[in-house]
CSV table of C-alpha atoms and ligand atoms in Angstrom, one decimal:
chain,number,residue,atom,x,y,z
A,11,MET,CA,-4.6,127.6,96.5
A,12,LYS,CA,-3.8,126.0,93.2
A,13,LYS,CA,-1.7,128.1,90.8
A,14,GLU,CA,-3.3,129.3,87.6
A,15,THR,CA,-3.2,126.5,85.0
A,16,LYS,CA,-0.6,127.2,82.3
A,17,ILE,CA,-2.0,126.6,78.8
A,18,PHE,CA,0.9,126.1,76.3
A,19,VAL,CA,0.0,126.1,72.7
A,20,VAL,CA,2.6,124.9,70.3
A,21,TYR,CA,2.1,126.5,66.9
A,22,VAL,CA,4.0,127.7,63.8
A,23,PRO,CA,2.5,128.1,60.3
A,24,LYS,CA,4.8,125.5,58.9
A,25,GLY,CA,4.4,121.8,58.4
A,26,GLY,CA,6.9,119.2,59.8
A,27,ALA,CA,8.2,121.8,62.2
A,28,ILE,CA,8.5,119.6,65.3
A,29,LYS,CA,5.1,120.7,66.8
A,30,THR,CA,4.0,117.2,67.7
A,31,THR,CA,7.4,116.1,68.9
A,32,THR,CA,7.7,119.1,71.2
A,33,VAL,CA,4.2,118.6,72.7
A,34,MET,CA,5.0,115.0,73.4
A,35,ALA,CA,8.4,115.6,74.9
A,36,LEU,CA,7.4,118.7,76.8
A,37,SER,CA,4.5,116.9,78.5
A,38,GLN,CA,6.8,114.0,79.5
A,39,ALA,CA,9.6,116.3,80.6
A,40,ILE,CA,7.2,118.2,82.9
A,41,SER,CA,6.0,114.9,84.4
A,42,ILE,CA,9.6,114.0,85.2
A,43,LEU,CA,10.4,117.5,86.6
A,44,LYS,CA,7.2,117.7,88.6
A,45,PRO,CA,6.1,114.3,89.8
A,46,LYS,CA,2.9,115.7,91.3
A,47,ALA,CA,1.8,117.8,88.3
A,48,SER,CA,-1.2,116.7,86.3
A,49,ILE,CA,-1.0,117.4,82.6
A,50,LEU,CA,-3.6,117.4,79.8
A,51,VAL,CA,-2.3,117.0,76.3
A,52,VAL,CA,-4.8,118.3,73.7
A,53,ASP,CA,-4.6,117.1,70.1
A,54,ALA,CA,-6.0,119.9,67.9
A,55,ASP,CA,-4.7,118.4,64.6
A,56,PHE,CA,-6.8,116.2,62.3
A,57,GLN,CA,-3.7,114.2,61.5
A,58,LYS,CA,-3.9,112.7,65.0
A,59,ASN,CA,-0.2,112.2,65.3
A,60,THR,CA,-0.2,113.0,69.0
A,61,THR,CA,-3.2,110.9,69.7
A,62,VAL,CA,-1.7,107.8,67.9
A,63,THR,CA,1.7,108.3,69.5
A,64,LEU,CA,0.2,108.6,73.0
A,65,VAL,CA,-2.6,105.9,73.0
A,66,GLY,CA,-2.2,104.0,69.7
A,67,LYS,CA,-4.9,103.9,67.0
A,68,ILE,CA,-8.2,104.5,68.6
A,69,GLU,CA,-11.7,104.7,67.1
A,70,ASP,CA,-12.4,108.0,65.5
A,71,ASN,CA,-15.4,109.6,67.2
A,72,ASP,CA,-17.0,112.8,68.6
A,73,TYR,CA,-15.3,112.3,72.0
A,74,SER,CA,-12.5,114.5,70.8
A,75,THR,CA,-11.4,118.1,70.2
A,76,TYR,CA,-13.8,117.9,67.2
A,77,GLY,CA,-16.8,117.0,69.4
A,78,VAL,CA,-15.8,119.6,72.0
A,79,ILE,CA,-15.6,122.6,69.6
A,80,THR,CA,-18.8,121.6,67.8
A,81,ARG,CA,-20.4,121.1,71.3
A,82,LYS,CA,-21.5,117.6,70.5
A,83,VAL,CA,-19.9,116.3,73.6
A,84,ASP,CA,-18.8,117.4,77.1
A,85,ILE,CA,-15.0,117.8,77.5
A,86,ASN,CA,-15.3,115.7,80.7
A,87,ASP,CA,-16.5,112.7,78.8
A,88,SER,CA,-13.8,113.0,76.1
A,89,ILE,CA,-10.6,113.0,78.1
A,90,ILE,CA,-8.8,109.6,78.3
A,91,SER,CA,-5.9,108.4,80.3
A,92,THR,CA,-2.5,107.4,78.9
A,93,ASP,CA,0.3,105.0,80.1
A,94,ASN,CA,1.8,107.9,82.1
A,95,PRO,CA,-0.5,108.4,85.1
A,96,GLN,CA,0.3,112.2,85.2
A,97,ILE,CA,-0.7,112.7,81.5
A,98,ASP,CA,-4.3,112.7,80.2
A,99,LEU,CA,-5.3,113.2,76.5
A,100,LEU,CA,-8.1,115.0,74.7
A,101,PRO,CA,-7.8,113.1,71.4
A,102,ALA,CA,-8.3,114.5,67.9
A,103,SER,CA,-10.6,113.2,65.2
A,104,ILE,CA,-10.3,113.3,61.4
A,105,SER,CA,-13.6,115.2,61.4
A,106,LEU,CA,-11.6,118.3,62.4
A,107,ALA,CA,-10.6,118.6,58.8
A,108,GLY,CA,-14.2,119.8,57.9
A,109,VAL,CA,-14.9,121.9,61.0
A,110,ASP,CA,-14.3,125.3,59.3
A,111,ILE,CA,-17.2,124.7,57.0
A,112,GLU,CA,-19.4,123.1,59.7
A,113,LEU,CA,-19.0,126.1,62.1
A,114,GLN,CA,-18.8,128.9,59.5
A,115,ASN,CA,-22.1,130.5,60.5
A,116,GLU,CA,-21.8,130.0,64.3
A,117,ILE,CA,-21.4,132.9,66.6
A,118,GLY,CA,-18.6,132.5,69.2
A,119,LYS,CA,-17.1,129.6,67.4
A,120,ASP,CA,-13.5,130.7,68.3
A,121,PHE,CA,-14.2,130.4,72.1
A,122,ARG,CA,-15.4,126.9,72.3
A,123,LEU,CA,-12.2,125.3,73.5
A,124,LYS,CA,-11.6,128.1,76.0
A,125,GLU,CA,-15.1,127.6,77.4
A,126,ALA,CA,-14.5,123.8,77.7
A,127,PHE,CA,-11.2,124.4,79.5
A,128,THR,CA,-12.9,126.4,82.2
A,129,LYS,CA,-14.7,123.2,83.2
A,130,ILE,CA,-11.5,121.1,83.6
A,131,LYS,CA,-8.8,123.7,84.5
A,132,LYS,CA,-9.1,122.8,88.2
A,133,ASP,CA,-7.9,119.2,87.4
A,134,TYR,CA,-4.7,120.2,85.6
A,135,ASP,CA,-1.5,122.2,86.3
A,136,TYR,CA,-0.5,122.2,82.6
A,137,ILE,CA,-2.5,122.0,79.4
A,138,ILE,CA,-0.4,121.5,76.3
A,139,VAL,CA,-2.0,121.8,72.9
A,140,ASP,CA,-0.7,120.4,69.6
A,141,THR,CA,-1.9,122.2,66.5
A,142,SER,CA,-2.0,121.8,62.7
A,143,VAL,CA,-0.3,124.1,60.2
A,144,LEU,CA,-3.3,126.1,59.0
A,145,MET,CA,-4.8,129.0,60.9
A,146,SER,CA,-8.1,127.0,61.0
A,147,THR,CA,-11.0,127.4,63.4
A,148,MET,CA,-9.4,124.7,65.6
A,149,VAL,CA,-6.1,126.6,65.7
A,150,VAL,CA,-7.9,129.9,66.4
A,151,ASN,CA,-9.7,128.1,69.3
A,152,ALA,CA,-6.3,126.8,70.6
A,153,LEU,CA,-4.7,130.3,70.4
A,154,THR,CA,-7.7,131.9,72.0
A,155,SER,CA,-7.5,129.6,75.0
A,156,ALA,CA,-3.7,129.9,75.4
A,157,THR,CA,-1.7,131.6,78.2
A,158,ASP,CA,1.5,131.0,76.3
A,159,LEU,CA,2.5,130.4,72.7
A,160,ILE,CA,5.6,128.4,72.0
A,161,VAL,CA,6.8,128.5,68.4
A,162,PRO,CA,9.0,125.6,67.3
A,163,ALA,CA,11.4,126.3,64.5
A,164,ARG,CA,13.9,124.2,62.5
A,165,PRO,CA,17.0,126.2,61.5
A,166,ASP,CA,16.2,126.4,57.8
A,167,ALA,CA,15.0,129.0,55.3
A,168,PHE,CA,11.4,127.7,55.0
A,169,THR,CA,10.9,128.1,58.7
A,170,LEU,CA,12.1,131.8,58.5
A,171,ASP,CA,9.3,132.3,55.9
A,172,GLY,CA,6.8,130.7,58.3
A,173,LEU,CA,7.9,133.1,61.0
A,174,ASP,CA,7.3,136.0,58.7
A,175,MET,CA,3.6,135.0,58.6
A,176,LEU,CA,3.3,134.8,62.4
A,177,PRO,CA,2.9,138.4,63.5
A,178,GLU,CA,-0.1,139.2,61.4
A,179,SER,CA,-2.0,136.1,62.6
A,180,LEU,CA,-1.1,136.8,66.2
A,181,ASN,CA,-2.0,140.4,66.1
A,182,GLU,CA,-5.5,139.4,64.9
A,183,ILE,CA,-5.8,136.9,67.7
A,184,LYS,CA,-4.7,139.5,70.3
A,185,GLN,CA,-7.1,142.1,68.8
A,186,TYR,CA,-10.2,139.9,68.6
A,187,THR,CA,-10.1,136.8,70.8
A,188,ASN,CA,-7.1,136.8,73.3
A,189,PRO,CA,-5.6,140.1,74.3
A,190,ASN,CA,-3.4,138.3,76.9
A,191,LEU,CA,-1.7,135.9,74.5
A,192,GLN,CA,2.0,135.8,75.1
A,193,LEU,CA,4.5,134.7,72.5
A,194,THR,CA,6.7,133.1,75.1
A,195,GLY,CA,9.5,132.1,72.8
A,196,ILE,CA,10.9,130.3,69.8
A,197,LEU,CA,12.3,126.8,70.4
A,198,ILE,CA,14.9,125.7,67.9
A,199,GLY,CA,14.9,122.0,67.2
A,200,TYR,CA,16.7,119.9,64.6
A,201,MET,CA,19.9,121.6,65.6
A,202,ASN,CA,23.2,120.5,64.4
A,203,ASP,CA,26.8,121.8,64.0
A,204,THR,CA,26.6,123.0,60.4
A,205,ILE,CA,27.4,126.6,59.5
A,206,LEU,CA,24.0,126.8,57.9
A,207,ALA,CA,22.2,125.9,61.1
A,208,ARG,CA,24.2,128.4,63.1
A,209,ASP,CA,23.6,131.1,60.6
A,210,MET,CA,19.9,130.3,60.7
A,211,VAL,CA,19.9,130.5,64.5
A,212,THR,CA,21.3,134.1,64.2
A,213,ARG,CA,18.6,135.0,61.7
A,214,ILE,CA,15.9,133.4,63.8
A,215,GLU,CA,17.2,135.4,66.8
A,216,GLU,CA,17.0,138.6,64.8
A,217,LYS,CA,13.5,137.7,63.8
A,218,ALA,CA,12.5,137.0,67.4
A,219,GLN,CA,13.7,140.5,68.4
A,220,GLU,CA,11.8,142.0,65.6
A,221,ILE,CA,8.5,140.3,66.7
A,222,GLY,CA,9.1,141.0,70.4
A,223,THR,CA,10.0,137.6,71.7
A,224,LYS,CA,13.1,135.5,72.5
A,225,VAL,CA,14.7,132.3,71.3
A,226,PHE,CA,14.9,129.8,74.2
A,227,LYS,CA,18.5,129.1,75.3
A,228,SER,CA,17.9,125.3,75.2
A,229,LYS,CA,18.1,124.0,71.6
A,230,ILE,CA,17.0,120.5,70.6
A,231,ARG,CA,19.7,118.5,68.8
A,232,THR,CA,18.8,116.3,65.8
A,233,GLY,CA,18.8,112.6,66.8
A,234,VAL,CA,17.5,109.4,65.2
A,235,VAL,CA,16.1,108.4,68.6
A,236,VAL,CA,13.3,110.9,68.1
A,237,PRO,CA,11.7,109.2,65.1
A,238,GLU,CA,12.7,105.8,66.5
A,239,ALA,CA,10.8,106.4,69.7
A,240,GLN,CA,7.8,107.7,67.8
A,241,ALA,CA,7.8,104.7,65.5
A,242,LEU,CA,7.7,102.4,68.6
A,243,GLN,CA,5.0,104.6,70.2
A,244,GLN,CA,7.3,105.1,73.2
A,245,SER,CA,8.1,108.2,75.2
A,246,LEU,CA,11.5,109.7,74.2
A,247,PHE,CA,12.5,109.5,77.8
A,248,GLU,CA,11.7,105.8,78.2
A,249,TYR,CA,13.4,105.0,74.9
A,250,ALA,CA,16.5,107.1,75.2
A,251,ARG,CA,16.6,109.0,78.5
A,252,HIS,CA,20.3,109.9,78.1
A,253,SER,CA,20.2,110.9,74.5
A,254,LYS,CA,20.9,114.5,73.5
A,255,PRO,CA,17.4,115.3,72.3
A,256,ALA,CA,15.9,113.9,75.6
A,257,GLU,CA,18.3,115.9,77.7
A,258,ASN,CA,17.7,119.0,75.6
A,259,TYR,CA,13.9,118.7,76.0
A,260,LEU,CA,14.4,118.4,79.8
A,261,GLU,CA,16.5,121.5,79.8
A,262,PHE,CA,13.9,123.3,77.7
A,263,ALA,CA,11.1,122.3,80.1
A,264,LYS,CA,13.1,123.6,83.0
A,265,GLU,CA,13.7,126.9,81.2
A,266,LEU,CA,10.0,127.2,80.3
A,267,ILE,CA,8.4,126.3,83.7
A,268,GLY,CA,11.2,127.9,85.7
A,269,GLU,CA,12.5,124.8,87.6
B,309,ATP,N1,15.3,116.4,67.3
B,309,ATP,C1,14.9,115.7,66.2
B,309,ATP,N2,15.8,114.8,65.6
B,309,ATP,C2,15.4,114.1,64.5
B,309,ATP,N3,14.2,114.1,64.0
B,309,ATP,C3,13.2,114.8,64.6
B,309,ATP,C4,13.5,115.7,65.7
B,309,ATP,N4,12.4,116.4,66.0
B,309,ATP,C5,11.5,116.0,65.2
B,309,ATP,N5,11.9,115.1,64.3
B,309,ATP,C6,11.2,114.4,63.2
B,309,ATP,O1,10.7,115.4,62.3
B,309,ATP,C7,9.4,115.0,61.8
B,309,ATP,C8,8.5,116.1,61.9
B,309,ATP,O2,8.2,116.3,63.3
B,309,ATP,P1,6.7,116.5,63.9
B,309,ATP,O3,5.8,115.5,63.4
B,309,ATP,O4,6.9,116.7,65.4
B,309,ATP,O5,6.4,117.9,63.2
B,309,ATP,P2,5.0,118.7,63.1
B,309,ATP,O6,5.3,120.1,63.2
B,309,ATP,O7,4.1,118.2,64.2
B,309,ATP,O8,4.4,118.2,61.7
B,309,ATP,P3,2.9,118.5,61.1
B,309,ATP,O9,2.9,119.9,60.6
B,309,ATP,O10,2.8,117.4,60.1
B,309,ATP,O11,2.0,118.3,62.3
B,309,ATP,C9,9.1,113.7,62.5
B,309,ATP,O12,9.3,112.6,61.7
B,309,ATP,C10,10.0,113.7,63.7
B,309,ATP,O13,10.3,112.4,64.1
B,310,MG,MG1,2.1,117.4,64.1
């Protein structure tokens, strides 16, 4: 029998916090570690960074996370393939920016993505969801559908402030929409050898303990190959397989999925 589909949501209430980079690298790393696994990447951010990086600029339409959570389309008609045969994409649409107002009076609006996933879970071993910074209806949908939450963090003071905001939001999700949500761990990226970064890691580890989670052992080093690969719309592993960030993401994926 097929194992239960893991639904990893990557979220932290902080912009520019390597959410998209982590979603992309994690999906590619799992496809390398598990050549038979099928993976769905879900772009739940109106900025569409994941969509554009994976499939280039595509027409903005309802066949997207927007259409799925407003029930304008069926999720089965909205999933597209990517260059990697193991990875499919449910793209985002700019219309997500207005969805909070559009759905404000709808009952059950937080469960739409979860409902849609029940239709396609049998087709995927892993679903990996990129989110945006605000605790919007789309993000609540993502967290409601998640089995695991991964919180990315840069070792800086603003990120610590972002982590402070996390427990309150998560407690509400656990209380009202997803009692099983697991904060699986904090992934430190943008890591370097400065005293500041090491000090911040210690403080993030303390924070992790405080909120009942851990910091992943694997940490992602800073490397110019990351924005370079993104600018060329290439996978980090195609572009720089032996770079530190690529190796670190592979280690992280192993740590996460237990390979
Ligand atoms: N390990 C790294 N080394 C160097 N640059 C990195 C690394 N990881 C991410 N970056 C760069 O940091 C920037 C922000 O990363 P990313 O877009 O993944 O963050 P985000 O959390 O998705 O942002 P947003 O809140 O806008 O969605 C990008 O330009 C990316 O290329
Ligand atoms: Mg992003």
